[in-house]
Coordinates of C-alpha atoms in Angstrom, one line a residue:
E1 CA 15.8 1.6 -13.5
F2 CA 12.2 2.7 -13.4
R3 CA 11.2 4.0 -9.9
G4 CA 7.6 5.1 -10.0
D5 CA 4.0 4.1 -10.1
A6 CA 0.6 5.0 -11.6
G7 CA -2.6 5.5 -9.7
D8 CA -6.2 5.7 -11.0
D9 CA -5.6 9.2 -12.4
H10 CA -2.2 10.3 -11.3
A11 CA 1.4 9.2 -11.6
C12 CA 4.7 9.8 -9.7
L13 CA 8.4 9.2 -10.5
I14 CA 11.6 9.4 -8.5
D15 CA 14.4 11.2 -10.2
D16 CA 18.2 10.4 -10.1
V17 CA 18.8 12.3 -6.9
G18 CA 15.9 10.7 -4.9
A19 CA 13.3 13.5 -5.3
L20 CA 9.7 12.8 -6.1
W21 CA 7.7 14.3 -9.0
C22 CA 3.9 13.8 -9.4
W23 CA 1.3 14.9 -11.9
G24 CA -2.3 14.2 -13.0
S25 CA -5.6 14.5 -11.1
N26 CA -5.3 16.2 -7.7
T27 CA -8.9 16.1 -6.4
Q28 CA -7.8 14.8 -3.1
G29 CA -4.3 16.3 -2.9
Q30 CA -2.8 13.0 -4.2
S31 CA -0.5 14.7 -6.7
G32 CA 0.9 17.2 -4.2
P33 CA 0.2 20.5 -2.5
T34 CA -2.8 22.2 -4.1
D35 CA -1.1 25.5 -4.5
A36 CA 1.9 24.0 -6.3
V37 CA -0.4 22.1 -8.7
E38 CA -2.5 25.2 -9.4
D39 CA 0.7 27.2 -10.2
C40 CA 1.1 25.0 -13.2
G41 CA -2.1 26.3 -14.8
V42 CA -3.2 22.8 -15.6
D43 CA -3.3 19.6 -13.4
L44 CA -1.1 17.6 -15.7
C45 CA 2.3 19.2 -15.1
A46 CA 5.0 17.5 -13.0
V47 CA 5.2 19.0 -9.5
Q48 CA 8.2 18.2 -7.2
I49 CA 7.0 16.9 -3.7
D50 CA 9.6 18.9 -1.8
L51 CA 8.4 19.6 1.7
P52 CA 10.5 20.0 4.9
W53 CA 8.8 17.0 6.6
L54 CA 9.2 14.7 3.6
P55 CA 12.5 12.8 3.5
T56 CA 15.1 14.1 1.1
S57 CA 15.9 10.7 -0.3
I58 CA 12.9 8.6 -1.4
E59 CA 13.5 4.9 -2.2
A60 CA 10.1 3.9 -3.5
V61 CA 6.6 5.2 -4.3
E62 CA 3.3 3.4 -4.6
L63 CA 0.0 5.0 -5.7
G64 CA -3.6 3.8 -5.0
G65 CA -7.0 5.3 -5.7
E66 CA -6.6 9.0 -5.0
F67 CA -3.7 8.5 -2.5
S68 CA 0.1 8.2 -2.6
C69 CA 2.7 6.7 -0.3
V70 CA 6.5 6.8 -0.2
L71 CA 9.2 4.9 1.6
D72 CA 12.4 6.9 2.6
D73 CA 15.9 5.6 3.0
A74 CA 15.4 5.2 6.7
G75 CA 12.5 2.8 6.3
S76 CA 9.8 5.3 7.2
T77 CA 6.5 5.5 5.2
Y78 CA 4.5 8.7 4.5
C79 CA 1.2 8.9 2.7
W80 CA -1.1 11.7 1.5
G81 CA -4.4 12.2 -0.4
R82 CA -7.8 10.6 0.2
N83 CA -8.3 8.9 3.5
E84 CA -12.0 8.0 3.7
Y85 CA -11.1 4.3 4.2
G86 CA -8.0 4.6 6.3
T87 CA -5.7 4.5 3.3
L88 CA -3.1 6.8 4.9
G89 CA -2.6 4.6 7.9
T90 CA -2.7 7.5 10.4
G91 CA -5.4 6.2 12.7
S92 CA -8.1 8.4 11.4
N93 CA -10.1 8.9 8.2
K94 CA -9.1 12.6 7.7
G95 CA -7.4 13.2 4.4
S96 CA -4.2 15.2 3.9
G97 CA -2.8 17.2 1.0
V98 CA 0.7 16.9 2.4
P99 CA 2.7 13.7 3.3
V100 CA 2.0 12.4 6.8
P101 CA 3.7 9.5 8.6
I102 CA 1.8 6.3 9.1
S103 CA 1.1 5.4 12.7
G104 CA 2.9 2.7 14.7
G105 CA 6.5 3.7 14.3
L106 CA 7.2 0.8 12.0
S107 CA 10.3 0.6 9.8
F108 CA 9.8 -1.1 6.5
Q109 CA 12.4 -3.0 4.4
S110 CA 10.2 -3.0 1.3
F111 CA 7.6 -0.4 0.3
P112 CA 3.9 -1.0 0.9
T113 CA 2.2 -2.5 -2.1
T114 CA -1.1 -0.8 -2.8
Q115 CA -4.5 -1.5 -4.3
N116 CA -7.3 1.0 -4.8
W117 CA -8.0 1.7 -1.0
G118 CA -5.3 -0.2 0.9
S119 CA -1.6 -0.9 1.4
C120 CA 0.7 -3.5 2.8
G121 CA 4.3 -3.5 3.7
I122 CA 7.1 -5.7 5.1
T123 CA 9.0 -4.5 8.2
I124 CA 12.7 -5.0 8.7
E125 CA 11.8 -7.9 11.0
G126 CA 10.0 -9.6 8.2
D127 CA 6.4 -9.1 9.4
A128 CA 3.7 -8.0 7.0
Y129 CA 1.3 -5.2 8.0
C130 CA -1.8 -4.0 6.1
W131 CA -4.1 -1.0 6.4
G132 CA -7.0 0.6 4.6
W133 CA -10.1 -1.0 3.0
W134 CA -9.8 -4.5 1.6
G135 CA -12.6 -5.6 -0.7
W136 CA -16.3 -5.4 -0.8
N137 CA -17.4 -6.9 2.5
H138 CA -14.4 -9.2 2.5
G139 CA -12.2 -7.3 5.0
E140 CA -12.9 -9.7 7.7
E141 CA -11.3 -12.5 5.7
F142 CA -8.3 -10.4 4.8
H143 CA -7.6 -8.8 8.1
T144 CA -8.8 -11.7 10.3
Q145 CA -11.1 -9.4 12.3
G146 CA -14.6 -8.2 11.9
S147 CA -14.2 -4.9 9.9
D148 CA -13.4 -4.1 6.4
I149 CA -11.4 -0.9 7.4
R150 CA -8.1 -0.6 9.2
T151 CA -7.0 2.9 9.9
T152 CA -3.6 1.8 11.3
P153 CA -1.2 -0.9 10.1
T154 CA -2.5 -4.3 11.2
L155 CA -0.2 -7.3 11.6
V156 CA -0.9 -10.2 9.2
P157 CA -1.0 -13.3 11.5
G158 CA 1.0 -16.5 11.0
G159 CA 4.4 -15.7 12.3
L160 CA 6.0 -15.9 8.9
N161 CA 9.3 -14.3 7.9
I162 CA 8.3 -12.6 4.7
S163 CA 10.6 -11.4 1.9
S164 CA 8.1 -10.2 -0.7
M165 CA 4.4 -9.9 -1.1
G166 CA 1.6 -8.6 -3.3
V167 CA -2.1 -7.9 -2.8
G168 CA -5.3 -8.0 -4.8
E169 CA -8.7 -6.5 -4.1
D170 CA -9.5 -8.8 -1.2
H171 CA -6.6 -11.3 -0.9
G172 CA -2.8 -11.3 -0.4
C173 CA 0.1 -13.5 -1.2
A174 CA 3.6 -13.6 0.2
V175 CA 6.9 -15.5 -0.2
T176 CA 8.9 -16.3 2.9
T177 CA 12.7 -16.2 3.3
S178 CA 12.6 -20.0 2.9
D179 CA 11.0 -19.5 -0.6
A180 CA 7.6 -20.8 0.4
A181 CA 4.4 -19.1 -0.9
F182 CA 1.4 -18.4 1.3
C183 CA -1.9 -16.7 0.5
W184 CA -4.9 -15.5 2.5
G185 CA -8.2 -13.7 2.1
T186 CA -11.2 -14.4 -0.2
N187 CA -11.0 -17.6 -2.2
D188 CA -14.2 -17.8 -4.2
R189 CA -12.2 -18.0 -7.5
R190 CA -9.4 -20.2 -6.1
Q191 CA -7.1 -17.1 -6.0
L192 CA -5.3 -18.5 -2.9
G193 CA -3.9 -21.5 -4.8
D194 CA -4.6 -24.0 -2.0
G195 CA -6.9 -26.2 -4.1
S196 CA -10.1 -25.0 -2.4
R197 CA -12.6 -22.2 -2.5
T198 CA -12.4 -21.7 1.3
N199 CA -11.7 -18.2 2.5
R200 CA -8.6 -18.0 4.8
T201 CA -8.1 -15.6 7.7
E202 CA -4.4 -16.5 8.0
P203 CA -1.7 -17.2 5.4
T204 CA -2.2 -20.7 3.9
P205 CA 0.5 -22.6 2.0
V206 CA 0.1 -22.6 -1.8
S207 CA -0.3 -26.1 -3.1
G208 CA 2.5 -27.9 -4.8
N209 CA 5.5 -27.5 -2.5
Q210 CA 7.2 -25.3 -5.1
S211 CA 10.1 -22.9 -4.2
F212 CA 9.5 -19.3 -5.2
V213 CA 11.7 -16.2 -5.2

């Protein structure tokens, strides 16, 4: 089973004992501690992300544009790397070369899905939360409030019990535990599947009454 991800210029994989290895560009610390990467002599060798404050058993990893996030076996999420747009979910825009926990004390059942500068995740209660920067001046549609940037996890409205989800540059889609599909965000290219070009600030049913898994 493949457990890993590729970002803009770096990649990470989880090995068979739950340890994380990363390699590639490290301009923002996204591939691991700078001193560890420099010890390789080049920035393309695999470096184990093995720090006291990082969980020993990693369940999933997702990479964005110059940042990385992991989910541990207790449902906690840690991110590191570039944070100019709140991509680490820590409540600030200060970057980190070591993994730091996202704010809010949330426990996730599935790992945050990422795009270039943002992430979303599903909590054990079935709620979806997103943080970071979503789209070019379309954040108000995605997040339902008047700013593109969210430095802390922000609840996606609608009261849905979500089982899975995915995100694009400025829209998101999710499937509920009753197998119904909903999308929200920018809809200029009909990416929400509701038969319109209207932007949606809350999850809107996908047309067709189909069941999805």
